[in-house]
Short mmCIF file of C-alpha atoms and ligand atoms in Angstrom, two decimals:
data_model
loop_
_atom_site.label_atom_id
_atom_site.label_comp_id
_atom_site.label_asym_id
_atom_site.label_seq_id
_atom_site.Cartn_x
_atom_site.Cartn_y
_atom_site.Cartn_z
CA MET O 19 0.38 0.29 0.29
CA ARG O 20 1.59 3.44 -0.80
CA VAL O 21 0.29 5.51 1.53
CA LEU O 22 0.94 9.86 0.47
CA LEU O 23 1.23 11.79 3.41
CA ILE O 24 0.75 15.47 2.39
CA GLY O 25 1.77 17.86 4.96
CA ALA O 26 4.59 17.18 7.56
CA GLY O 27 4.06 18.71 10.26
CA PRO O 28 3.77 16.30 14.46
CA ALA O 29 0.31 14.87 12.83
CA GLY O 30 1.17 13.95 9.26
CA THR O 31 4.57 13.22 10.88
CA ARG O 32 3.39 10.60 13.40
CA CYS O 33 1.04 8.55 10.96
CA ALA O 34 3.75 8.57 8.61
CA GLU O 35 6.15 7.25 11.15
CA ARG O 36 2.87 4.24 12.63
CA LEU O 37 2.51 3.29 8.82
CA ALA O 38 6.52 2.86 8.36
CA GLU O 39 6.95 0.79 11.42
CA ARG O 40 4.06 -0.88 9.79
CA GLY O 41 5.95 -2.30 6.57
CA ALA O 42 3.62 0.36 4.45
CA GLN O 43 5.09 2.25 1.68
CA VAL O 44 5.20 5.94 2.60
CA VAL O 45 5.66 9.47 1.31
CA LEU O 46 5.45 12.44 3.87
CA ALA O 47 5.70 15.43 1.67
CA GLY O 48 6.53 18.69 3.78
CA ALA O 49 5.46 22.13 2.15
CA GLU O 50 8.34 23.80 4.36
CA PRO O 51 12.20 23.27 3.26
CA ALA O 52 13.17 21.65 7.58
CA LEU O 53 13.07 18.25 8.68
CA PRO O 54 9.56 17.56 11.03
CA TYR O 55 10.51 20.08 13.51
CA ASP O 56 8.07 20.84 16.81
CA ARG O 57 6.08 23.70 16.44
CA ILE O 58 5.11 24.06 19.67
CA ALA O 59 9.23 25.02 21.02
CA LEU O 60 9.37 28.20 18.59
CA GLY O 61 9.39 30.13 20.73
CA ARG O 62 12.53 29.15 22.47
CA VAL O 63 14.91 29.94 19.37
CA LEU O 64 12.70 33.35 19.11
CA SER O 65 13.92 33.66 22.83
CA GLY O 66 17.47 32.39 21.29
CA GLU O 67 17.20 29.39 24.05
CA VAL O 68 18.22 26.75 21.42
CA GLU O 69 19.47 27.08 17.83
CA VAL O 70 16.89 25.24 14.78
CA PRO O 71 18.53 22.57 15.27
CA ALA O 72 17.49 21.44 18.56
CA LEU O 73 13.84 21.22 17.28
CA ILE O 74 14.03 19.07 14.68
CA THR O 75 12.39 15.55 15.34
CA HIS O 76 13.22 12.96 13.00
CA ASP O 77 16.88 13.96 11.52
CA ALA O 78 17.22 11.84 7.77
CA ALA O 79 18.72 9.47 9.47
CA ARG O 80 15.40 8.52 11.36
CA LEU O 81 13.65 8.73 8.42
CA ARG O 82 16.02 6.69 6.52
CA GLY O 83 16.28 3.86 9.28
CA LEU O 84 11.97 4.39 9.28
CA GLY O 85 12.02 3.81 5.47
CA ILE O 86 10.13 7.32 4.67
CA ARG O 87 10.12 8.86 2.07
CA PHE O 88 10.77 11.79 2.93
CA LEU O 89 10.19 15.33 0.02
CA ALA O 90 11.68 18.45 1.89
CA ALA O 91 10.04 22.24 -0.28
CA THR O 92 7.48 19.84 -1.44
CA ARG O 93 3.84 21.32 -1.57
CA ILE O 94 1.31 18.78 -3.21
CA ALA O 95 -0.64 21.57 -5.81
CA ALA O 96 -3.12 19.65 -7.38
CA ILE O 97 -4.60 15.85 -6.25
CA ASP O 98 -6.57 13.76 -9.00
CA ARG O 99 -8.88 11.23 -6.91
CA ALA O 100 -9.74 9.53 -10.25
CA ALA O 101 -6.08 9.08 -11.00
CA GLY O 102 -4.59 8.22 -8.01
CA THR O 103 -2.29 11.18 -7.54
CA ALA O 104 -1.02 13.87 -6.63
CA THR O 105 1.13 16.63 -8.46
CA THR O 106 3.79 19.25 -7.03
CA ALA O 107 4.52 22.68 -7.00
CA ARG O 108 7.52 21.33 -8.85
CA GLY O 109 5.40 19.68 -11.69
CA GLU O 110 6.66 16.11 -10.91
CA THR O 111 4.04 13.92 -10.20
CA LEU O 112 3.37 11.69 -7.39
CA ALA O 113 1.55 7.65 -6.73
CA TRP O 114 -0.74 6.67 -4.44
CA ASP O 115 -2.72 4.34 -3.26
CA ARG O 116 -4.05 6.50 0.14
CA ALA O 117 -3.33 9.68 0.53
CA VAL O 118 -4.19 11.46 4.30
CA PHE O 119 -4.51 15.05 4.32
CA ALA O 120 -2.34 16.56 7.24
CA THR O 121 -1.84 19.85 5.95
CA GLY O 122 -2.16 21.81 9.15
CA SER O 123 -3.44 26.16 9.68
CA ASP O 124 -2.06 28.73 8.04
CA ALA O 125 -1.70 31.76 10.26
CA VAL O 126 -4.12 34.79 10.28
CA ARG O 127 -2.85 37.71 8.46
CA LEU O 128 -5.85 41.14 9.05
CA ARG O 129 -6.54 43.00 5.82
CA LEU O 130 -4.97 46.39 7.17
CA PRO O 131 -3.41 48.73 5.66
CA GLY O 132 -0.19 48.28 4.90
CA VAL O 133 -0.16 44.62 6.15
CA ASP O 134 2.32 43.73 2.52
CA LEU O 135 5.16 46.07 4.23
CA PRO O 136 8.41 45.03 5.36
CA GLY O 137 8.43 43.68 8.81
CA VAL O 138 5.07 43.10 9.48
CA LEU O 139 4.92 39.12 10.34
CA LEU O 140 3.22 35.56 11.51
CA TYR O 141 3.95 32.73 14.39
CA ARG O 142 4.13 30.00 12.58
CA SER O 143 7.60 28.70 11.09
CA ILE O 144 11.06 28.39 11.82
CA ALA O 145 11.56 31.10 9.15
CA ASP O 146 9.14 33.91 10.94
CA VAL O 147 10.95 32.84 13.66
CA GLN O 148 14.13 33.43 12.37
CA ALA O 149 12.51 36.77 10.23
CA MET O 150 11.87 37.70 13.89
CA ARG O 151 14.99 36.50 15.39
CA ARG O 152 16.98 39.03 13.08
CA MET O 153 14.40 41.97 13.20
CA ALA O 154 14.70 42.06 17.24
CA ALA O 155 18.14 42.24 18.12
CA GLY O 156 19.22 45.95 19.06
CA GLY O 157 16.15 46.92 20.88
CA ALA O 158 14.02 47.34 18.36
CA ARG O 159 10.72 48.11 18.97
CA ALA O 160 7.95 45.26 18.58
CA VAL O 161 4.23 45.33 18.23
CA VAL O 162 1.83 42.22 18.73
CA ILE O 163 -1.14 42.11 17.48
CA GLY O 164 -3.04 39.25 19.61
CA GLY O 165 -3.30 38.70 23.34
CA GLY O 166 -4.01 34.98 22.98
CA LEU O 167 -1.99 32.10 23.72
CA LEU O 168 0.28 32.52 20.77
CA GLY O 169 0.65 36.24 21.33
CA LEU O 170 2.04 36.52 24.45
CA GLU O 171 4.35 34.22 24.04
CA ALA O 172 5.82 35.70 21.10
CA ALA O 173 5.38 38.92 23.34
CA ALA O 174 7.38 37.17 25.36
CA ALA O 175 9.69 35.22 23.93
CA LEU O 176 10.33 38.94 21.84
CA SER O 177 11.55 40.88 24.64
CA VAL O 178 13.35 38.29 25.83
CA ALA O 179 15.56 37.89 22.55
CA GLY O 180 16.13 42.12 23.52
CA ALA O 181 12.44 43.95 21.75
CA ARG O 182 10.75 46.15 23.90
CA VAL O 183 7.18 45.09 23.90
CA THR O 184 3.74 47.02 23.30
CA VAL O 185 0.69 43.33 22.79
CA VAL O 186 -1.99 45.14 21.20
CA HIS O 187 -5.68 43.06 22.06
CA ALA O 188 -8.88 43.26 20.71
CA LEU O 189 -10.71 42.47 24.35
CA GLY O 190 -10.57 44.33 27.77
CA TRP O 191 -8.44 41.17 29.46
CA PRO O 192 -5.35 38.80 27.35
CA MET O 193 -5.69 35.41 26.59
CA GLU O 194 -9.51 35.63 27.06
CA ARG O 195 -10.59 32.29 24.97
CA GLN O 196 -9.12 30.25 28.43
CA LEU O 197 -9.12 32.91 31.02
CA ASP O 198 -11.91 35.43 33.29
CA PRO O 199 -11.32 39.01 33.60
CA ALA O 200 -9.60 38.02 36.85
CA ALA O 201 -7.88 35.86 35.77
CA GLY O 202 -6.81 37.85 32.48
CA ALA O 203 -5.49 41.25 34.22
CA LEU O 204 -3.36 39.27 37.57
CA LEU O 205 -1.08 37.72 33.95
CA ALA O 206 -1.27 41.20 32.71
CA ARG O 207 0.52 42.45 35.38
CA GLN O 208 2.45 39.36 35.57
CA LEU O 209 3.74 40.06 32.04
CA GLY O 210 4.26 43.67 33.07
CA ALA O 211 6.84 43.45 35.46
CA SER O 212 7.75 40.02 34.49
CA ARG O 213 8.98 40.28 30.68
CA ARG O 214 8.57 44.52 30.70
CA LEU O 215 5.29 44.44 28.05
CA ARG O 216 3.12 47.00 27.72
CA PHE O 217 -0.51 46.15 27.26
CA VAL O 218 -2.60 48.21 25.18
CA MET O 219 -6.48 46.83 24.90
CA PRO O 220 -9.46 46.70 24.28
CA ALA O 221 -7.62 48.31 20.96
CA ALA O 222 -8.64 48.15 17.35
CA THR O 223 -5.65 48.12 14.94
CA GLU O 224 -6.82 50.11 12.35
CA ALA O 225 -3.49 50.19 9.22
CA ILE O 226 0.18 50.05 9.54
CA GLU O 227 2.27 53.06 8.64
CA GLY O 228 5.05 52.73 6.91
CA ASP O 229 7.54 53.44 3.50
CA HIS O 230 9.54 51.22 3.12
CA HIS O 231 9.42 49.15 6.04
CA VAL O 232 6.94 49.24 9.29
CA ARG O 233 7.15 52.43 10.39
CA ALA O 234 4.19 52.97 14.05
CA LEU O 235 0.83 50.40 13.87
CA ARG O 236 -2.84 52.83 14.16
CA LEU O 237 -5.41 52.39 16.37
CA ALA O 238 -9.03 53.12 15.58
CA ASP O 239 -9.16 56.38 17.93
CA GLY O 240 -6.22 57.33 16.04
CA THR O 241 -3.24 56.61 19.03
CA ARG O 242 0.43 55.72 16.84
CA ILE O 243 2.61 53.39 19.06
CA ALA O 244 6.19 53.74 17.34
CA CYS O 245 7.33 50.43 15.97
CA ASP O 246 10.12 48.31 13.61
CA LEU O 247 8.02 45.29 13.55
CA VAL O 248 4.61 44.27 14.05
CA VAL O 249 3.55 40.51 14.30
CA MET O 250 -0.03 39.69 13.98
CA ALA O 251 -1.01 36.63 16.24
CA VAL O 252 -4.65 36.77 15.74
CA GLY O 253 -6.10 33.21 14.83
CA ILE O 254 -5.80 30.51 12.75
CA ARG O 255 -7.69 28.98 9.51
CA PRO O 256 -7.34 25.28 8.55
CA SER O 257 -5.59 24.62 5.04
CA VAL O 258 -8.04 23.39 3.31
CA VAL O 259 -7.99 24.61 -0.70
CA LEU O 260 -5.88 21.17 -1.47
CA ALA O 261 -8.46 19.55 -0.26
CA ARG O 262 -11.91 22.12 -1.07
CA GLU O 263 -9.81 21.52 -5.04
CA ALA O 264 -9.97 18.14 -4.48
CA GLY O 265 -12.90 18.04 -4.09
CA LEU O 266 -13.80 16.53 -0.73
CA GLU O 267 -16.26 17.53 1.97
CA VAL O 268 -14.65 21.02 2.92
CA ASN O 269 -16.68 22.70 6.02
CA ARG O 270 -14.43 25.33 8.55
CA GLY O 271 -11.32 22.28 7.82
CA ILE O 272 -11.83 18.53 5.58
CA VAL O 273 -14.97 16.39 7.39
CA VAL O 274 -13.70 13.68 8.95
CA ASP O 275 -15.40 11.06 10.69
CA ASP O 276 -14.40 9.16 13.72
CA ALA O 277 -12.15 6.82 11.44
CA MET O 278 -10.67 9.79 9.82
CA ARG O 279 -12.29 9.24 7.02
CA THR O 280 -13.13 12.04 4.10
CA ASN O 281 -16.03 11.65 2.27
CA ASP O 282 -13.84 10.02 -0.48
CA GLN O 283 -12.85 5.81 1.13
CA ARG O 284 -9.18 6.15 -0.07
CA ILE O 285 -8.45 9.79 1.32
CA LEU O 286 -8.77 10.62 5.36
CA ALA O 287 -7.52 14.27 7.29
CA ILE O 288 -6.29 13.96 10.66
CA GLY O 289 -4.57 17.73 12.49
CA GLU O 290 -5.83 21.03 12.47
CA CYS O 291 -6.65 21.14 8.11
CA ALA O 292 -9.38 17.91 9.68
CA GLU O 293 -13.06 18.90 11.36
CA HIS O 294 -14.71 15.94 13.53
CA ARG O 295 -18.34 16.49 14.92
CA GLY O 296 -17.80 19.99 14.00
CA GLN O 297 -14.51 20.46 15.80
CA VAL O 298 -11.76 21.39 14.45
CA CYS O 299 -8.20 21.56 16.71
CA GLY O 300 -5.92 24.14 17.60
CA LEU O 301 -3.21 22.07 19.24
CA VAL O 302 -0.88 19.05 19.44
CA ALA O 303 -2.41 16.20 21.70
CA PRO O 304 -5.65 16.30 19.31
CA ALA O 305 -3.25 16.04 16.54
CA LEU O 306 -1.40 13.39 17.24
CA ALA O 307 -4.53 11.20 18.50
CA MET O 308 -6.11 11.79 15.54
CA ALA O 309 -2.88 10.84 13.52
CA GLU O 310 -2.72 7.29 15.31
CA THR O 311 -6.50 6.82 14.27
CA ALA O 312 -5.74 6.98 10.75
CA ALA O 313 -2.77 4.97 10.72
CA ALA O 314 -4.68 2.47 12.52
CA THR O 315 -7.96 3.55 9.84
CA LEU O 316 -5.08 2.45 7.44
CA LEU O 317 -3.94 -0.84 8.84
CA GLY O 318 -7.10 -2.02 8.68
CA GLU O 319 -7.91 -2.06 12.52
CA ASP O 320 -11.02 -0.72 13.71
CA ARG O 321 -10.55 2.60 16.12
CA ALA O 322 -12.60 5.75 16.93
CA TYR O 323 -11.08 9.42 17.98
CA ALA O 324 -12.58 10.36 20.78
CA ALA O 325 -12.06 14.23 21.64
CA ARG O 326 -10.97 15.52 25.64
CA PRO O 327 -12.18 18.56 26.34
CA ASP O 328 -9.46 21.19 25.00
CA THR O 329 -6.87 22.11 27.41
CA ALA O 330 -4.46 25.46 27.01
CA ALA O 331 -1.47 26.08 28.85
CA LEU O 332 0.66 30.15 28.31
CA LYS O 333 4.19 28.41 27.19
CA VAL O 334 6.31 31.39 29.41
CA SER O 335 8.63 29.61 32.58
CA GLY O 336 7.52 31.16 35.67
CA ILE O 337 4.24 31.77 34.98
CA ALA O 338 1.14 29.14 35.75
CA VAL O 339 -1.65 29.15 33.47
CA TRP O 340 -3.85 26.87 32.63
CA SER O 341 -7.85 26.48 31.90
CA ALA O 342 -9.66 24.05 30.04
CA GLY O 343 -13.50 23.12 29.24
CA GLU O 344 -15.70 26.22 29.08
CA ILE O 345 -14.12 28.80 30.59
CA GLY O 346 -17.34 31.75 32.29
CA PRO O 347 -20.68 30.08 30.31
CA PRO O 348 -23.29 31.77 31.09
CA ASP O 349 -25.72 28.37 32.62
CA ALA O 350 -23.16 27.45 34.83
CA GLU O 351 -22.34 27.82 38.22
CA ALA O 352 -18.49 29.17 39.39
CA VAL O 353 -16.63 28.74 42.54
CA THR O 354 -14.34 30.44 42.77
CA LEU O 355 -10.92 30.37 44.96
CA SER O 356 -9.00 33.38 44.90
CA ASP O 357 -5.77 35.32 47.23
CA GLU O 358 -4.25 38.12 45.22
CA GLU O 359 -1.54 39.29 47.67
CA ALA O 360 0.18 35.04 46.94
CA GLY O 361 -1.29 35.28 43.06
CA LEU O 362 -3.02 32.84 43.11
CA TYR O 363 -7.22 31.87 41.74
CA ARG O 364 -8.89 29.52 40.18
CA ARG O 365 -12.46 29.54 39.50
CA LEU O 366 -14.72 26.11 38.35
CA TRP O 367 -17.43 25.59 36.14
CA LEU O 368 -20.25 23.47 37.11
CA ARG O 369 -23.52 22.58 35.39
CA ASP O 370 -25.64 19.78 36.72
CA GLY O 371 -23.93 18.52 39.28
CA ARG O 372 -20.72 17.80 37.64
CA LEU O 373 -17.54 20.26 36.62
CA VAL O 374 -17.33 22.31 32.87
CA GLY O 375 -14.56 24.15 32.51
CA ALA O 376 -11.26 25.25 35.08
CA LEU O 377 -8.43 27.90 35.45
CA LEU O 378 -6.19 28.16 37.35
CA TYR O 379 -3.89 30.65 37.67
CA GLY O 380 -0.22 30.43 40.11
CA ASP O 381 -0.40 26.83 41.09
CA THR O 382 -1.32 24.37 38.25
CA ALA O 383 -0.62 21.58 39.51
CA ASP O 384 -3.94 20.28 39.88
CA ALA O 385 -4.95 20.51 36.25
CA PRO O 386 -4.88 16.57 35.24
CA PHE O 387 -7.42 16.13 38.60
CA TYR O 388 -9.62 18.87 37.24
CA LEU O 389 -9.30 17.32 33.02
CA ASP O 390 -10.03 14.09 34.38
CA LEU O 391 -13.27 15.13 36.56
CA MET O 392 -14.31 16.76 32.85
CA ALA O 393 -13.53 14.08 31.13
CA SER O 394 -15.26 11.40 32.93
CA GLY O 395 -18.20 13.10 33.79
CA ARG O 396 -18.23 12.25 37.62
CA PRO O 397 -20.58 14.24 39.62
CA VAL O 398 -18.24 16.31 42.46
CA ALA O 399 -22.15 16.53 44.66
CA PRO O 400 -19.43 13.85 47.15
CA PHE O 401 -16.33 16.45 47.64
CA ARG O 402 -18.28 19.97 46.51
CA ALA O 403 -17.08 21.98 49.12
CA ARG O 404 -13.54 20.97 49.03
CA LEU O 405 -13.28 20.64 44.78
CA ALA O 406 -12.07 23.82 44.35
CA PHE O 407 -8.93 23.30 47.06
CA GLY O 408 -7.59 20.05 45.11
CA SER O 409 -7.43 16.27 44.04
CA ALA O 410 -6.31 15.94 47.73
CA PHE O 411 -9.10 17.59 49.76
CA ALA O 412 -11.32 16.91 47.09
CA GLU O 413 -10.56 12.51 47.33
CA ALA O 414 -9.94 12.48 50.66
CA ALA O 415 -13.32 13.87 51.35
C1 FAD S 517 4.14 28.75 17.95
C2 FAD S 517 3.84 27.71 18.19
C3 FAD S 517 3.63 27.74 19.40
C4 FAD S 517 2.86 26.71 19.56
N1 FAD S 517 2.36 26.37 20.96
C5 FAD S 517 1.34 24.86 21.24
C6 FAD S 517 1.56 24.28 22.54
O1 FAD S 517 2.23 24.69 23.47
N2 FAD S 517 0.59 23.22 22.39
C7 FAD S 517 -0.05 22.92 22.12
O2 FAD S 517 -0.90 21.92 22.20
N3 FAD S 517 0.32 23.33 20.72
C8 FAD S 517 0.84 24.33 20.49
N4 FAD S 517 0.91 24.70 19.19
C9 FAD S 517 0.03 23.69 18.18
C10 FAD S 517 0.45 22.74 17.84
O3 FAD S 517 1.87 23.46 16.93
C11 FAD S 517 -0.13 22.70 16.42
O4 FAD S 517 -1.69 22.43 17.09
C12 FAD S 517 -0.36 21.56 15.35
O5 FAD S 517 1.27 22.00 14.60
C13 FAD S 517 -0.36 20.83 14.36
O6 FAD S 517 0.02 20.04 13.55
P1 FAD S 517 -1.06 19.76 12.12
O7 FAD S 517 0.35 18.85 11.75
O8 FAD S 517 -1.54 19.30 12.28
O9 FAD S 517 -0.15 20.94 11.32
P2 FAD S 517 1.27 21.71 11.36
O10 FAD S 517 2.03 21.75 12.07
O11 FAD S 517 0.81 23.10 10.64
O12 FAD S 517 1.41 20.77 10.36
C14 FAD S 517 1.37 20.80 8.29
C15 FAD S 517 2.33 21.54 7.93
O13 FAD S 517 1.70 20.98 6.41
C16 FAD S 517 2.26 21.86 5.30
N5 FAD S 517 1.65 21.53 4.15
C17 FAD S 517 0.39 22.66 4.23
N6 FAD S 517 -0.28 23.15 3.12
C18 FAD S 517 0.36 22.00 2.54
C19 FAD S 517 0.61 21.72 1.12
N7 FAD S 517 0.09 21.27 0.32
N8 FAD S 517 1.83 20.19 0.75
C20 FAD S 517 2.56 19.96 1.54
N9 FAD S 517 2.63 20.54 2.71
C21 FAD S 517 2.05 21.45 3.51
C22 FAD S 517 2.64 23.30 6.44
O14 FAD S 517 3.96 24.22 6.12
C23 FAD S 517 2.87 22.11 7.48
O15 FAD S 517 3.75 22.19 7.92
C24 FAD S 517 2.16 25.50 18.82
C25 FAD S 517 1.30 26.58 17.34
C26 FAD S 517 2.41 27.31 17.11
C27 FAD S 517 2.85 28.46 15.99
#
């Protein structure tokens, strides 16, 4: 069986590995020039903590040992389902019996005036962080648009790399999808103190100004923030153009069933480009779980992918913040534990006697406990009074 993996991110690479281990003939085609690497560790390259080679997860020898034919800098430009072939951007033809889309996501580029100026960057790939690092050295002024997980991570790393960083965020507090206003305020204060980040929020961006290079970001209220570099971290979008052009069913992502099959039984989709039961993912754990399921499906095993609640942790050293499930749903009861002096804050959301969301700030050691409660749907009534104090207290009850 010849399997073509389209995309060599974590999902595509994991699936290729599992198939090759079992004797399938695997071609892994990746648009990026690099060997498969750990995307989630890009911030460490940006801050200067490690260099690019430290991120490579599968070097040439390992891929060869697995028997995977790896094609770097190879973008698949078209799929001919009837012929069972793919055409690369360079015009080569690859034949397949089964194909797996693992094309991931693209970072969103806001359509602002000036967005094409040199000095406007995204935060997604090795090429992006290399460009940022070149510009961040020497005390450059950087503006990061977007105070979500990735924006904050980029901002903190840029600051370590020597830039003076302003975060411009549309909402009134950072990470609004993962944090409530109280935890968001704690986070902004701590990032200001420990990483010298300046926050401008809530703020609407209107234009990027400059001539041959970025000079300033202009906000809707007329404020100008002078800068040498703008990083857009405003979200991701599943990369689905190729699949749509191939005639596959695409909604927000490429629609798959529990076995990761698309509407064409010979074609599967995994990772951030896939849409499973109406959901697309934006984290590596579900992407890898889908890769395992797809490999099993192709090997003729019966396995179903089951989504777990999304969890989010900010990767900025010295800052412990974690959340999972539903944050601030209007129809849930909230339990709050707050010790502002100690920098500790915890909020849990319950519906019908079950935990549906959790937010931990300052101490995240109990994260697995709350995640298990959410995933299992275990009733919390027997230990509700002690629930906010964590597993040691709740389970003792
Ligand atoms: C800076 C950063 C930090 C992150 N930190 C975390 C974290 O802490 N925890 C977490 O869970 N997640 C994190 N994420 C998200 C995580 O990286 C993704 O969930 C994960 O990479 C998804 O894997 P994937 O294989 O589905 O897609 P991707 O990693 O996007 O890989 C898809 C690959 O396919 C390639 N491709 C696209 N189209 C084609 C084509 N037509 N032909 C060939 N190749 C193609 C792309 O170039 C890309 O290399 C982070 C992401 C970034 C950018």
